[in-house]
Coordinates of C-alpha atoms in Angstrom, one line a residue:
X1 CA 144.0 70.5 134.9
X2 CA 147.1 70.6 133.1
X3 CA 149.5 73.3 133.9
X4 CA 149.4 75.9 130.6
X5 CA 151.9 78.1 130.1
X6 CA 150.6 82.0 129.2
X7 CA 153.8 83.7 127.6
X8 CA 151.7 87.0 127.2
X9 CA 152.8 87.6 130.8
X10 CA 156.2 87.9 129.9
X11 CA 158.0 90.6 128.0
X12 CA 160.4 90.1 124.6
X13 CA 163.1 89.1 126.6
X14 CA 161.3 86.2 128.4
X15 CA 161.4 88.1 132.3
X16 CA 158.0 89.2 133.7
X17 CA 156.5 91.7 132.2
X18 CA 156.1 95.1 134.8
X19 CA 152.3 95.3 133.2
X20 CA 151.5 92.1 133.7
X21 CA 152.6 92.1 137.5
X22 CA 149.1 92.0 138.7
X23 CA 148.0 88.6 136.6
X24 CA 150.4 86.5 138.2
X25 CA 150.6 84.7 141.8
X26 CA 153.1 84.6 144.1
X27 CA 153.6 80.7 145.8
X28 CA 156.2 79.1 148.1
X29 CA 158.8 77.0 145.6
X30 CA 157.8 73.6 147.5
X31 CA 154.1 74.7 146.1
X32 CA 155.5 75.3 142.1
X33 CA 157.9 72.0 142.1
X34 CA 154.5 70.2 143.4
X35 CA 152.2 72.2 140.7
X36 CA 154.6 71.0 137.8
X37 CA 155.0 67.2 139.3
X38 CA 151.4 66.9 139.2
X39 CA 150.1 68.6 136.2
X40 CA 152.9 69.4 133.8
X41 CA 153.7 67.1 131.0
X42 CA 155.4 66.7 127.5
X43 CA 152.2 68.3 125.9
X44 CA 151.7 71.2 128.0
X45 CA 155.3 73.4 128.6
X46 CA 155.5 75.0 131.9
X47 CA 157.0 78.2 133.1
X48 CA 160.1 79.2 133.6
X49 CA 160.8 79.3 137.1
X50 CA 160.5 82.6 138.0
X51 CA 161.2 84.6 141.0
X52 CA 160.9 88.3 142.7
X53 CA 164.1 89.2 140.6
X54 CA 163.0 88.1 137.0
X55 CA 161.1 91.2 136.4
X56 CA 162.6 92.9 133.6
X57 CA 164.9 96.0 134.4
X58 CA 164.6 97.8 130.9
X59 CA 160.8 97.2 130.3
X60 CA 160.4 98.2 134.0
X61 CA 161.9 101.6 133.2
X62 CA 160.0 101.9 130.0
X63 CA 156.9 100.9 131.8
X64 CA 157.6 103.9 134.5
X65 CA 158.7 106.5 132.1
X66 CA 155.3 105.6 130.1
X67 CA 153.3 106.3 133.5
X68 CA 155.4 109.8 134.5
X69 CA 154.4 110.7 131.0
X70 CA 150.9 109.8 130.9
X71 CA 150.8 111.9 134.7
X72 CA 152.4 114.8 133.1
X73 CA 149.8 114.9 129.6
X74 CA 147.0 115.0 132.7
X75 CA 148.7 118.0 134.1
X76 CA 149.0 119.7 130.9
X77 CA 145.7 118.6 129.8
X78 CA 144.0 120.2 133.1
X79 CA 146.0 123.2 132.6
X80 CA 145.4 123.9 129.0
X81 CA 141.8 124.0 130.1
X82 CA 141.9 126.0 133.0
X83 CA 143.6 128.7 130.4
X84 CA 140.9 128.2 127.8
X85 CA 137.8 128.7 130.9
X86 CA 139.5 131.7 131.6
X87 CA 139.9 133.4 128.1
X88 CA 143.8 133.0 128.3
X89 CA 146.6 132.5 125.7
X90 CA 150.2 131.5 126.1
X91 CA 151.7 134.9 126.0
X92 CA 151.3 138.2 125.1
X93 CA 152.3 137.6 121.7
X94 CA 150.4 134.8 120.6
X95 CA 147.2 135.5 118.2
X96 CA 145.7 132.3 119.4
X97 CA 144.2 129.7 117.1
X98 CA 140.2 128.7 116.4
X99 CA 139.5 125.5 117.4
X100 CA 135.9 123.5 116.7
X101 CA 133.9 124.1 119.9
X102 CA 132.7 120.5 119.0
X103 CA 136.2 118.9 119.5
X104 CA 136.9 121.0 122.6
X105 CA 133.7 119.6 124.0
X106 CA 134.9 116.1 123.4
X107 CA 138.1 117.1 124.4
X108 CA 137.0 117.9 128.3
X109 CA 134.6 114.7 128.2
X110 CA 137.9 112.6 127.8
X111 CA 140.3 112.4 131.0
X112 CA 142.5 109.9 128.7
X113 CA 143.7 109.7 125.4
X114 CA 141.5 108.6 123.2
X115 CA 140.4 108.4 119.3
X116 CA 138.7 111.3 117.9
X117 CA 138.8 109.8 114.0
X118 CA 140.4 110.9 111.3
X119 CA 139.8 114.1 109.1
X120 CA 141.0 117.3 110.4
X121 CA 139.1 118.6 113.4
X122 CA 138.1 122.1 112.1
X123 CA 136.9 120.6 109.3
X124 CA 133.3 122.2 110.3
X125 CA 134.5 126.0 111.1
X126 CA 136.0 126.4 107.6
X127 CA 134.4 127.3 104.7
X128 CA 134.8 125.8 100.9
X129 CA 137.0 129.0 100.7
X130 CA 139.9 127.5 103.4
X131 CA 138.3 130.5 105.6
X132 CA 136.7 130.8 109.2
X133 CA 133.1 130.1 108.9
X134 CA 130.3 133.5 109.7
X135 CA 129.2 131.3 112.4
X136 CA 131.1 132.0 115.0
X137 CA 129.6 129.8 117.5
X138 CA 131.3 126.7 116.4
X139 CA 134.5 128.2 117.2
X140 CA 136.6 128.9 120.6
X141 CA 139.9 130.9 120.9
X142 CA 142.8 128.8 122.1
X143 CA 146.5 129.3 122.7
X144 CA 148.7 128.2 119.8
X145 CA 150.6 126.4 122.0
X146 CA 147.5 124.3 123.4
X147 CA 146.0 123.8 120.1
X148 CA 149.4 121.9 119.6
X149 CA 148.8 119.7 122.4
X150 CA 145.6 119.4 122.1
X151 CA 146.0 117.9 118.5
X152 CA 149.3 115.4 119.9
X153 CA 147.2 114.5 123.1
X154 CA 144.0 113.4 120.9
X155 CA 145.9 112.1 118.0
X156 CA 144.7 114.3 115.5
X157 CA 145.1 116.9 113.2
X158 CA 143.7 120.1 112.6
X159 CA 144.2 123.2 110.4
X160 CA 145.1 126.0 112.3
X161 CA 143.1 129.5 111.8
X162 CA 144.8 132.3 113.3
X163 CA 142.7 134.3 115.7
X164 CA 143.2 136.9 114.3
X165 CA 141.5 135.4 111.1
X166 CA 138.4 137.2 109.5
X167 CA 135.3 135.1 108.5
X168 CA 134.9 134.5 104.7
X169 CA 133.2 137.4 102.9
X170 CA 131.5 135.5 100.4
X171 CA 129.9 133.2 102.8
X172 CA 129.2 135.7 105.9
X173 CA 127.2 137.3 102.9
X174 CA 125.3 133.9 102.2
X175 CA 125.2 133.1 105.9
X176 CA 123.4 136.7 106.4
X177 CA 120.9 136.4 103.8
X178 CA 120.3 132.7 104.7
X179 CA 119.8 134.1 108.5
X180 CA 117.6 136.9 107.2
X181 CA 115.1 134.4 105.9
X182 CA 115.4 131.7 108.4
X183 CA 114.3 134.5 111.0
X184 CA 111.3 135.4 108.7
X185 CA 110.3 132.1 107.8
X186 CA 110.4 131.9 112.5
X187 CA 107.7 134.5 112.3
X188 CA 105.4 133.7 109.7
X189 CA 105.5 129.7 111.2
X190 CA 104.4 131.6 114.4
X191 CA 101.7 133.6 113.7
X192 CA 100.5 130.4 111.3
X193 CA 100.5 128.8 114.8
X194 CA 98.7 131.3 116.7
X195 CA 95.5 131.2 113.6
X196 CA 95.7 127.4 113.7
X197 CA 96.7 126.2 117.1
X198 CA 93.6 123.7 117.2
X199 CA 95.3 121.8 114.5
X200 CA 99.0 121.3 116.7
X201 CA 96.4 120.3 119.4
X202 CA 94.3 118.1 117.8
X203 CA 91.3 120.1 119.5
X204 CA 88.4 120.0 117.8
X205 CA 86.4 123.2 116.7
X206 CA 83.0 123.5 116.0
X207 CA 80.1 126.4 116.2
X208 CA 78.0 125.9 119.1
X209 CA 75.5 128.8 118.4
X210 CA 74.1 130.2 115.3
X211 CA 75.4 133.8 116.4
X212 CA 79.1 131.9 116.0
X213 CA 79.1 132.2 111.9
X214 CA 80.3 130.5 109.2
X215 CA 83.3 127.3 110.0
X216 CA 85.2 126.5 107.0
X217 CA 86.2 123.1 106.5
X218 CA 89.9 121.6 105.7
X219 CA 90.8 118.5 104.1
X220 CA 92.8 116.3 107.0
X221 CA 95.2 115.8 104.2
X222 CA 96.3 119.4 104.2
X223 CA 95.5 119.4 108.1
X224 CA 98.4 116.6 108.4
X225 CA 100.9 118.4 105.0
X226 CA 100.7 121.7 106.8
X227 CA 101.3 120.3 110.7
X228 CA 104.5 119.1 109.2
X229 CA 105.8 121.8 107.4
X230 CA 105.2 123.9 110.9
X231 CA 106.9 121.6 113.2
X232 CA 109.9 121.0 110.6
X233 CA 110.2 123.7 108.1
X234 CA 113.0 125.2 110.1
X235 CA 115.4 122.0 109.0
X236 CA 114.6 122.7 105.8
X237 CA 113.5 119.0 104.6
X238 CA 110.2 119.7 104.2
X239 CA 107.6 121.3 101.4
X240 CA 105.2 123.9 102.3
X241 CA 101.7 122.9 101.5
X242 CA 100.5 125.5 98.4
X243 CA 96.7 125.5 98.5
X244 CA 93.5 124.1 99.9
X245 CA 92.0 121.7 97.9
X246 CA 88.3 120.5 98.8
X247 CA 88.1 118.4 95.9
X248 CA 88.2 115.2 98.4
X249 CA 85.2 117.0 100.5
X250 CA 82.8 116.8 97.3
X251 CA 81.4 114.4 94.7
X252 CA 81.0 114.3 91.4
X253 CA 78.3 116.4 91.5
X254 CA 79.9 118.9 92.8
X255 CA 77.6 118.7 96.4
X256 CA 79.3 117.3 99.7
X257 CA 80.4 113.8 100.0
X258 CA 79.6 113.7 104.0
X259 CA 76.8 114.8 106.1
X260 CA 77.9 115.1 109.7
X261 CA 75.4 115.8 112.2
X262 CA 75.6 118.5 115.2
X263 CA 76.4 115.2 117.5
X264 CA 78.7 113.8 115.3
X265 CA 80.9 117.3 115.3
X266 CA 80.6 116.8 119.3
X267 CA 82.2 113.7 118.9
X268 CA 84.6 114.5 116.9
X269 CA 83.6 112.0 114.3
X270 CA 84.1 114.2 111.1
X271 CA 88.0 114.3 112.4
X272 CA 89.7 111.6 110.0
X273 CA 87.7 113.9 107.3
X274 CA 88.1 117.3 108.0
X275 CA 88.8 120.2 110.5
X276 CA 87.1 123.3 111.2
X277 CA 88.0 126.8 111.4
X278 CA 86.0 130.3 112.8
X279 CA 85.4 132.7 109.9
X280 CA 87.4 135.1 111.6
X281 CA 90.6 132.8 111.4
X282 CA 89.9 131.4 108.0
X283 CA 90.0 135.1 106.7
X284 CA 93.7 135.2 107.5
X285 CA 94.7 132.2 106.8
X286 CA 93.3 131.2 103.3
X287 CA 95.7 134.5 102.4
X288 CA 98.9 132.3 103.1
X289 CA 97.1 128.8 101.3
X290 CA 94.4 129.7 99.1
X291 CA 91.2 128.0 98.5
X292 CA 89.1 128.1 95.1
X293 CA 86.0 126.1 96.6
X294 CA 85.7 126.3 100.1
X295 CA 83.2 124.2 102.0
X296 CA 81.4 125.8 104.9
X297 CA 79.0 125.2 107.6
X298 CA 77.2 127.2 109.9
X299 CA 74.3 126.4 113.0
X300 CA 70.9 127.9 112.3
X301 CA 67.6 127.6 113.6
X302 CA 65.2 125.1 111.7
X303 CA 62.1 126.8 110.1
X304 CA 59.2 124.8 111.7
X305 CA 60.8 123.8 114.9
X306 CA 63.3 126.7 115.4
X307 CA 65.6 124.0 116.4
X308 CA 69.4 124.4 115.7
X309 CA 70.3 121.9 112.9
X310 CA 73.7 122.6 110.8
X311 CA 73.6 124.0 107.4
X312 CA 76.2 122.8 104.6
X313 CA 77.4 125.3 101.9
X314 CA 77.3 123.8 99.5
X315 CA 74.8 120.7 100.7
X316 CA 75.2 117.3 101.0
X317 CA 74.9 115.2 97.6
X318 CA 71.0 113.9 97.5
X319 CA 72.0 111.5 94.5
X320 CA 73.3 108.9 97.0
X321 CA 77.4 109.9 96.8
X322 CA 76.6 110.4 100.5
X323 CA 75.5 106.5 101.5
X324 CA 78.3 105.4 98.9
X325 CA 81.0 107.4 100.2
X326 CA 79.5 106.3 103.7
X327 CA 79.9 102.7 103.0
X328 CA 83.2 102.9 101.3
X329 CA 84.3 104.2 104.8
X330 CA 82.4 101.2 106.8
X331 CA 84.3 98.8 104.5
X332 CA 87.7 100.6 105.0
X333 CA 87.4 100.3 108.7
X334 CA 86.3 96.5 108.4
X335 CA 89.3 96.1 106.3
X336 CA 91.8 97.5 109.1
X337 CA 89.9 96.0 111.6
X338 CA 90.7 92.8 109.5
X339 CA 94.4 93.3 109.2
X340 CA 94.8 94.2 113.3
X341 CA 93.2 90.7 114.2

């Protein structure tokens, strides 16, 4: 191969470069002079000769000041957070300064300097108002002092709030009310969990015996609206379901579009269409979603054979809704089963 020369390995004022030491290989002179007779030509430059004395004096004590400096920031760095773990300040004196607990957690993750971005870095504990946030959970107490070094040592810059700074009193009111809701809005999703906990579960419910009462039926649309707004209503990006509609349960004869047999409730094939709640439950929970026309179903026992057979309120539609709506479901399922293969 032809002998390249790699000037990268030496410095600006063409002697080897004290950080590029480690790249380059140390051979006899007879071993270089035979290298360049046999693969150096007019198309490919070859190195200066170099030797043990060509390493550059001045980049060399640049190079070792850099080192003693980046040694010392490690130091500082460990001791700054030794002071923080510890609750301490630089002196007496010193009011300390609020720093994101965010950035302080990147802060230990990082045993180098490294890029935190741009922006200032209490950005998130200040309010619109310039002030300390309510919260103060986001926010640490540091020295003044190590706030400074933190900020040179990361590359960044931050606004400095005093510790002795008070939160905002136009947003700790805000931040109150908007906690004084968020811990109501805790318990009502609870005890909506506790009266429908079959739904989170996806366990089906059904009467067994005709002293269990009345089972109300709900929609699986509203099943699936309201198991969202329980598991995310705390974030805030989701609507609360208003009322139970059974207008999908019934036909246009106002009678019930399915007719689900004690087996089929066993087997949990009315799920897709509907769930079932105890009478007892319903009570309380058709206070928080209302229901205009609710469809219920009970077990009683059959006048000739005193067998327990299910009774709709109201009944299934005798005008043949019943077979349609069964057959538009048969041709659904052919359709998926379609799409799949």
């Amino acid at each position: 191969p032809p002998l390249v020369a790699e000037p990268e390995l030496l410095c600006k004022h063409g002697c080897i470069d004290p950080q590029e030491a480690p790249n380059l290989k140390v051979v006899h002179a007879s071993v270089y002079h035979e290298m360049v007779e046999l693969y150096a030509d007019s198309a490919s430059p070859q190195f200066p000769e170099l030797n043990l004395t060509s390493c550059c004096i001045e980049c060399l004590r640049s190079y070792v000041s850099h080192r003693k400096s980046l040694r010392d920031d490690i130091a500082h760095r460990a001791a700054v957070l030794t002071r923080i773990d510890n609750g301490e300040l630089n002196s007496d004196d010193d009011a300390g300064v609020y720093i994101d607990k965010k950035f302080l957690t990147r802060f230990r993750r990082s045993t180098t300097s490294t890029t935190y971005g741009s922006g200032d870095i209490n950005e998130k504990i200040m309010c619109e108002h310039g002030k300390l946030t309510p919260s103060g959970a986001v926010a640490v107490k540091v020295g003044s002092d190590d706030f400074d070094f933190m900020c040179q040592y990361a590359g960044v810059t931050g606004t400095k709030l005093t510790g002795d700074a008070i939160p905002c009193a136009i947003c700790a009111e805000k931040y109150e009310t908007k906690k004084s809701k968020r811990s109501a809005l805790a318990s009502q999703l609870k005890e909506e969990r506790i009266l429908a906990r079959s739904f989170l579960e996806r366990r089906t419910v059904a009467p067994k015996e005709a002293s269990d009462g009345w089972y109300f039926a709900i929609p699986e649309d509203f099943v699936h609206d309201w198991r969202e707004y329980v598991k995310h209503a705390l974030d805030g990006d989701v609507e609360r379901p208003k009322t139970i509609d059974t207008a999908p349960l019934r036909c246009e004869h106002g009678k019930l579009l399915y007719h689900f047999s004690r087996n089929d409730l066993r087997e949990s094939r009315h799920i897709n269409v509907f769930d079932l709640m105890a009478e007892s439950k319903w009570s309380l929970f058709v206070t928080k979603y209302p229901c205009e026309a609710p469809v219920r179903l009970c077990l009683a026992a059959a006048e000739n054979t005193g067998d327990l057979e299910l009774v709709y309120s109201p009944e299934p539609c005798s005008q043949g809704c019943v077979e349609a709506q069964l057959e538009r479901d048969r041709q659904e399922d052919a359709d998926d089963t379609s799409e799949i293969f």
